[in-house]
């Protein structure tokens, strides 16, 4: 029995709506954080599509869950149309969707994003560079990322062998042939899974350190505040004038027929590059100073201090709770073979206590009325 059209339409139409919303969010997000003066259309479009594909990959999970849940009744039995063949077709369609999105993510990570990044870095404001030269240089650096992608896929393809070779196959060629046969049976699934797992591990480590640093520094920065845009802009102007003075002083030494030494030439190049960055920063601060957001932030300054104290207390609460829980697991858990499962908590958990108190306060303030 075929899959009902209402089921397919309900799942994939919702997925299409999420796709459109994801593209809209990615466009707004990238356009908000990108530089208004130093940006290119190629890098902007690539960043928007890369972010959208990554988010859509996560959005495919609810579609998978919807299909599985819709195939069953409330008592857990499968519906009449959910035969083995139908379930297999649904699983294959969702699986191919995962493969396609993961492959696109790998193309962006190892090819498109590095290429547009190095293509932009080859741009020179003073000396015009041809598009062909920029593309060749960018592709040359992108080959390094492609090399790492090939290494990860080869390791993922040949390392996780599901079956060991037969001991009777003593020759090396027979063992190599067995490995290629094992690779052909999974259709490259192991290579793709290993590569995506490696990328996920890198992202998870960055998320751990970035989240921990943010939870500690964000409340402190809210309480401490930051320098006003006007003062920061004046500081950049002063440092830029100082850099221009140093460049002029070095060039004045060689006003005659003397040739500029290699050391002073390097100093001039470094100062000019620094002066270019400060000029860019000055433009950004000047635009920020005229915006209405900076004016509203001055009014919201007292609220920043209050929220900074609240978020700092929440961060300390989470830190102490995690510390006590890990100590409790290290002392009283079932050990690493059981995943450090804790049969009974021996140390208090401040976060649990706080959530219970909040629940009691809510019940006291808003009494439950079933009628």
PDB file of C-alpha atoms in Angstrom, residues 75-193:
ATOM      1  CA  UNK A  75      -1.286   1.844  21.093  1.00  0.00           C
ATOM      2  CA  UNK A  76       2.008   1.467  19.200  1.00  0.00           C
ATOM      3  CA  UNK A  77       0.829  -0.785  16.358  1.00  0.00           C
ATOM      4  CA  UNK A  78       1.453   0.162  12.745  1.00  0.00           C
ATOM      5  CA  UNK A  79      -1.365   1.461  10.558  1.00  0.00           C
ATOM      6  CA  UNK A  80      -2.723  -0.551   7.657  1.00  0.00           C
ATOM      7  CA  UNK A  81      -0.857   1.384   4.997  1.00  0.00           C
ATOM      8  CA  UNK A  82       2.473   1.173   6.919  1.00  0.00           C
ATOM      9  CA  UNK A  83       3.647  -2.135   5.452  1.00  0.00           C
ATOM     10  CA  UNK A  84       7.259  -3.248   5.428  1.00  0.00           C
ATOM     11  CA  UNK A  85       7.687  -2.011   1.867  1.00  0.00           C
ATOM     12  CA  UNK A  86       6.132   1.373   2.646  1.00  0.00           C
ATOM     13  CA  UNK A  87       8.219   1.826   5.764  1.00  0.00           C
ATOM     14  CA  UNK A  88      11.323   0.953   3.772  1.00  0.00           C
ATOM     15  CA  UNK A  89      10.482   3.535   1.117  1.00  0.00           C
ATOM     16  CA  UNK A  90       9.956   6.236   3.742  1.00  0.00           C
ATOM     17  CA  UNK A  91      13.184   5.368   5.538  1.00  0.00           C
ATOM     18  CA  UNK A  92      15.120   5.413   2.263  1.00  0.00           C
ATOM     19  CA  UNK A  93      13.718   8.800   1.241  1.00  0.00           C
ATOM     20  CA  UNK A  94      14.633  10.384   4.561  1.00  0.00           C
ATOM     21  CA  UNK A  95      18.022   8.659   4.536  1.00  0.00           C
ATOM     22  CA  UNK A  96      18.810   9.996   1.061  1.00  0.00           C
ATOM     23  CA  UNK A  97      17.808  13.433   2.319  1.00  0.00           C
ATOM     24  CA  UNK A  98      20.345  13.136   5.133  1.00  0.00           C
ATOM     25  CA  UNK A  99      23.051  11.975   2.723  1.00  0.00           C
ATOM     26  CA  UNK A 100      22.370  14.825   0.308  1.00  0.00           C
ATOM     27  CA  UNK A 101      22.433  17.505   3.021  1.00  0.00           C
ATOM     28  CA  UNK A 102      25.562  16.064   4.663  1.00  0.00           C
ATOM     29  CA  UNK A 103      27.313  15.958   1.302  1.00  0.00           C
ATOM     30  CA  UNK A 104      26.363  19.595   0.642  1.00  0.00           C
ATOM     31  CA  UNK A 105      27.671  20.577   4.095  1.00  0.00           C
ATOM     32  CA  UNK A 106      31.001  18.899   3.285  1.00  0.00           C
ATOM     33  CA  UNK A 107      31.196  20.751  -0.047  1.00  0.00           C
ATOM     34  CA  UNK A 108      30.715  24.061   1.753  1.00  0.00           C
ATOM     35  CA  UNK A 109      33.166  23.278   4.554  1.00  0.00           C
ATOM     36  CA  UNK A 110      36.017  21.888   2.483  1.00  0.00           C
ATOM     37  CA  UNK A 111      35.577  23.714  -0.845  1.00  0.00           C
ATOM     38  CA  UNK A 112      33.291  26.735  -1.130  1.00  0.00           C
ATOM     39  CA  UNK A 113      33.884  28.502   2.185  1.00  0.00           C
ATOM     40  CA  UNK A 114      37.711  28.256   2.053  1.00  0.00           C
ATOM     41  CA  UNK A 115      37.689  29.276  -1.612  1.00  0.00           C
ATOM     42  CA  UNK A 116      35.632  32.447  -1.128  1.00  0.00           C
ATOM     43  CA  UNK A 117      37.631  33.320   2.006  1.00  0.00           C
ATOM     44  CA  UNK A 118      40.996  33.157   0.257  1.00  0.00           C
ATOM     45  CA  UNK A 119      39.495  34.788  -2.834  1.00  0.00           C
ATOM     46  CA  UNK A 120      38.516  37.771  -0.701  1.00  0.00           C
ATOM     47  CA  UNK A 121      41.896  37.881   1.075  1.00  0.00           C
ATOM     48  CA  UNK A 122      43.678  38.212  -2.264  1.00  0.00           C
ATOM     49  CA  UNK A 123      41.886  41.498  -2.898  1.00  0.00           C
ATOM     50  CA  UNK A 124      44.182  44.539  -2.775  1.00  0.00           C
ATOM     51  CA  UNK A 125      42.901  48.089  -2.434  1.00  0.00           C
ATOM     52  CA  UNK A 126      46.044  49.773  -3.708  1.00  0.00           C
ATOM     53  CA  UNK A 127      47.191  47.333  -6.396  1.00  0.00           C
ATOM     54  CA  UNK A 128      44.486  45.905  -8.703  1.00  0.00           C
ATOM     55  CA  UNK A 129      44.593  42.105  -8.955  1.00  0.00           C
ATOM     56  CA  UNK A 130      42.906  40.214 -11.760  1.00  0.00           C
ATOM     57  CA  UNK A 131      40.069  37.815 -11.032  1.00  0.00           C
ATOM     58  CA  UNK A 132      41.999  34.951 -12.628  1.00  0.00           C
ATOM     59  CA  UNK A 133      44.983  35.508 -10.354  1.00  0.00           C
ATOM     60  CA  UNK A 134      42.768  35.692  -7.253  1.00  0.00           C
ATOM     61  CA  UNK A 135      40.935  32.504  -8.210  1.00  0.00           C
ATOM     62  CA  UNK A 136      44.159  30.592  -8.855  1.00  0.00           C
ATOM     63  CA  UNK A 137      45.657  31.637  -5.533  1.00  0.00           C
ATOM     64  CA  UNK A 138      42.436  30.874  -3.667  1.00  0.00           C
ATOM     65  CA  UNK A 139      42.158  27.440  -5.244  1.00  0.00           C
ATOM     66  CA  UNK A 140      45.792  26.707  -4.371  1.00  0.00           C
ATOM     67  CA  UNK A 141      45.081  27.301  -0.658  1.00  0.00           C
ATOM     68  CA  UNK A 142      41.757  25.454  -0.893  1.00  0.00           C
ATOM     69  CA  UNK A 143      43.610  22.313  -1.967  1.00  0.00           C
ATOM     70  CA  UNK A 144      44.840  21.981   1.612  1.00  0.00           C
ATOM     71  CA  UNK A 145      41.245  21.676   2.857  1.00  0.00           C
ATOM     72  CA  UNK A 146      40.447  19.200   0.075  1.00  0.00           C
ATOM     73  CA  UNK A 147      43.449  17.145   1.152  1.00  0.00           C
ATOM     74  CA  UNK A 148      42.139  16.964   4.732  1.00  0.00           C
ATOM     75  CA  UNK A 149      38.692  16.012   3.404  1.00  0.00           C
ATOM     76  CA  UNK A 150      40.178  13.155   1.370  1.00  0.00           C
ATOM     77  CA  UNK A 151      42.184  11.954   4.386  1.00  0.00           C
ATOM     78  CA  UNK A 152      39.107  11.951   6.636  1.00  0.00           C
ATOM     79  CA  UNK A 153      37.022  10.106   4.049  1.00  0.00           C
ATOM     80  CA  UNK A 154      39.734   7.489   3.475  1.00  0.00           C
ATOM     81  CA  UNK A 155      40.110   6.902   7.210  1.00  0.00           C
ATOM     82  CA  UNK A 156      36.347   6.648   7.592  1.00  0.00           C
ATOM     83  CA  UNK A 157      36.071   4.315   4.616  1.00  0.00           C
ATOM     84  CA  UNK A 158      38.781   1.801   5.493  1.00  0.00           C
ATOM     85  CA  UNK A 159      39.178   2.000   9.281  1.00  0.00           C
ATOM     86  CA  UNK A 160      35.770   0.742  10.516  1.00  0.00           C
ATOM     87  CA  UNK A 161      35.861  -2.718   8.911  1.00  0.00           C
ATOM     88  CA  UNK A 162      32.753  -4.597  10.034  1.00  0.00           C
ATOM     89  CA  UNK A 163      34.279  -8.047   9.433  1.00  0.00           C
ATOM     90  CA  UNK A 164      37.848  -9.213   9.722  1.00  0.00           C
ATOM     91  CA  UNK A 165      39.441 -10.846   6.680  1.00  0.00           C
ATOM     92  CA  UNK A 166      39.491 -14.609   6.493  1.00  0.00           C
ATOM     93  CA  UNK A 167      42.687 -16.083   7.890  1.00  0.00           C
ATOM     94  CA  UNK A 168      42.961 -18.303   4.850  1.00  0.00           C
ATOM     95  CA  UNK A 169      43.424 -15.155   2.753  1.00  0.00           C
ATOM     96  CA  UNK A 170      47.116 -14.869   3.421  1.00  0.00           C
ATOM     97  CA  UNK A 171      48.235 -12.696   0.504  1.00  0.00           C
ATOM     98  CA  UNK A 172      48.221  -8.928   0.817  1.00  0.00           C
ATOM     99  CA  UNK A 173      46.230  -8.468  -2.401  1.00  0.00           C
ATOM    100  CA  UNK A 174      43.432 -10.656  -1.069  1.00  0.00           C
ATOM    101  CA  UNK A 175      43.288  -8.597   2.131  1.00  0.00           C
ATOM    102  CA  UNK A 176      43.150  -5.357   0.127  1.00  0.00           C
ATOM    103  CA  UNK A 177      40.416  -6.804  -2.053  1.00  0.00           C
ATOM    104  CA  UNK A 178      38.426  -7.724   1.046  1.00  0.00           C
ATOM    105  CA  UNK A 179      38.660  -4.131   2.295  1.00  0.00           C
ATOM    106  CA  UNK A 180      37.356  -2.769  -1.027  1.00  0.00           C
ATOM    107  CA  UNK A 181      34.493  -5.270  -0.975  1.00  0.00           C
ATOM    108  CA  UNK A 182      33.565  -4.102   2.527  1.00  0.00           C
ATOM    109  CA  UNK A 183      33.675  -0.500   1.287  1.00  0.00           C
ATOM    110  CA  UNK A 184      31.323  -1.338  -1.593  1.00  0.00           C
ATOM    111  CA  UNK A 185      28.759  -2.914   0.743  1.00  0.00           C
ATOM    112  CA  UNK A 186      28.107   0.303   2.718  1.00  0.00           C
ATOM    113  CA  UNK A 187      28.146   2.642  -0.343  1.00  0.00           C
ATOM    114  CA  UNK A 188      30.507   5.121   1.325  1.00  0.00           C
ATOM    115  CA  UNK A 189      28.268   5.555   4.374  1.00  0.00           C
ATOM    116  CA  UNK A 190      31.159   5.032   6.787  1.00  0.00           C
ATOM    117  CA  UNK A 191      33.307   7.646   5.041  1.00  0.00           C
ATOM    118  CA  UNK A 192      30.527  10.217   5.134  1.00  0.00           C
ATOM    119  CA  UNK A 193      29.615   9.420   8.745  1.00  0.00           C
TER     120      UNK A 193
END
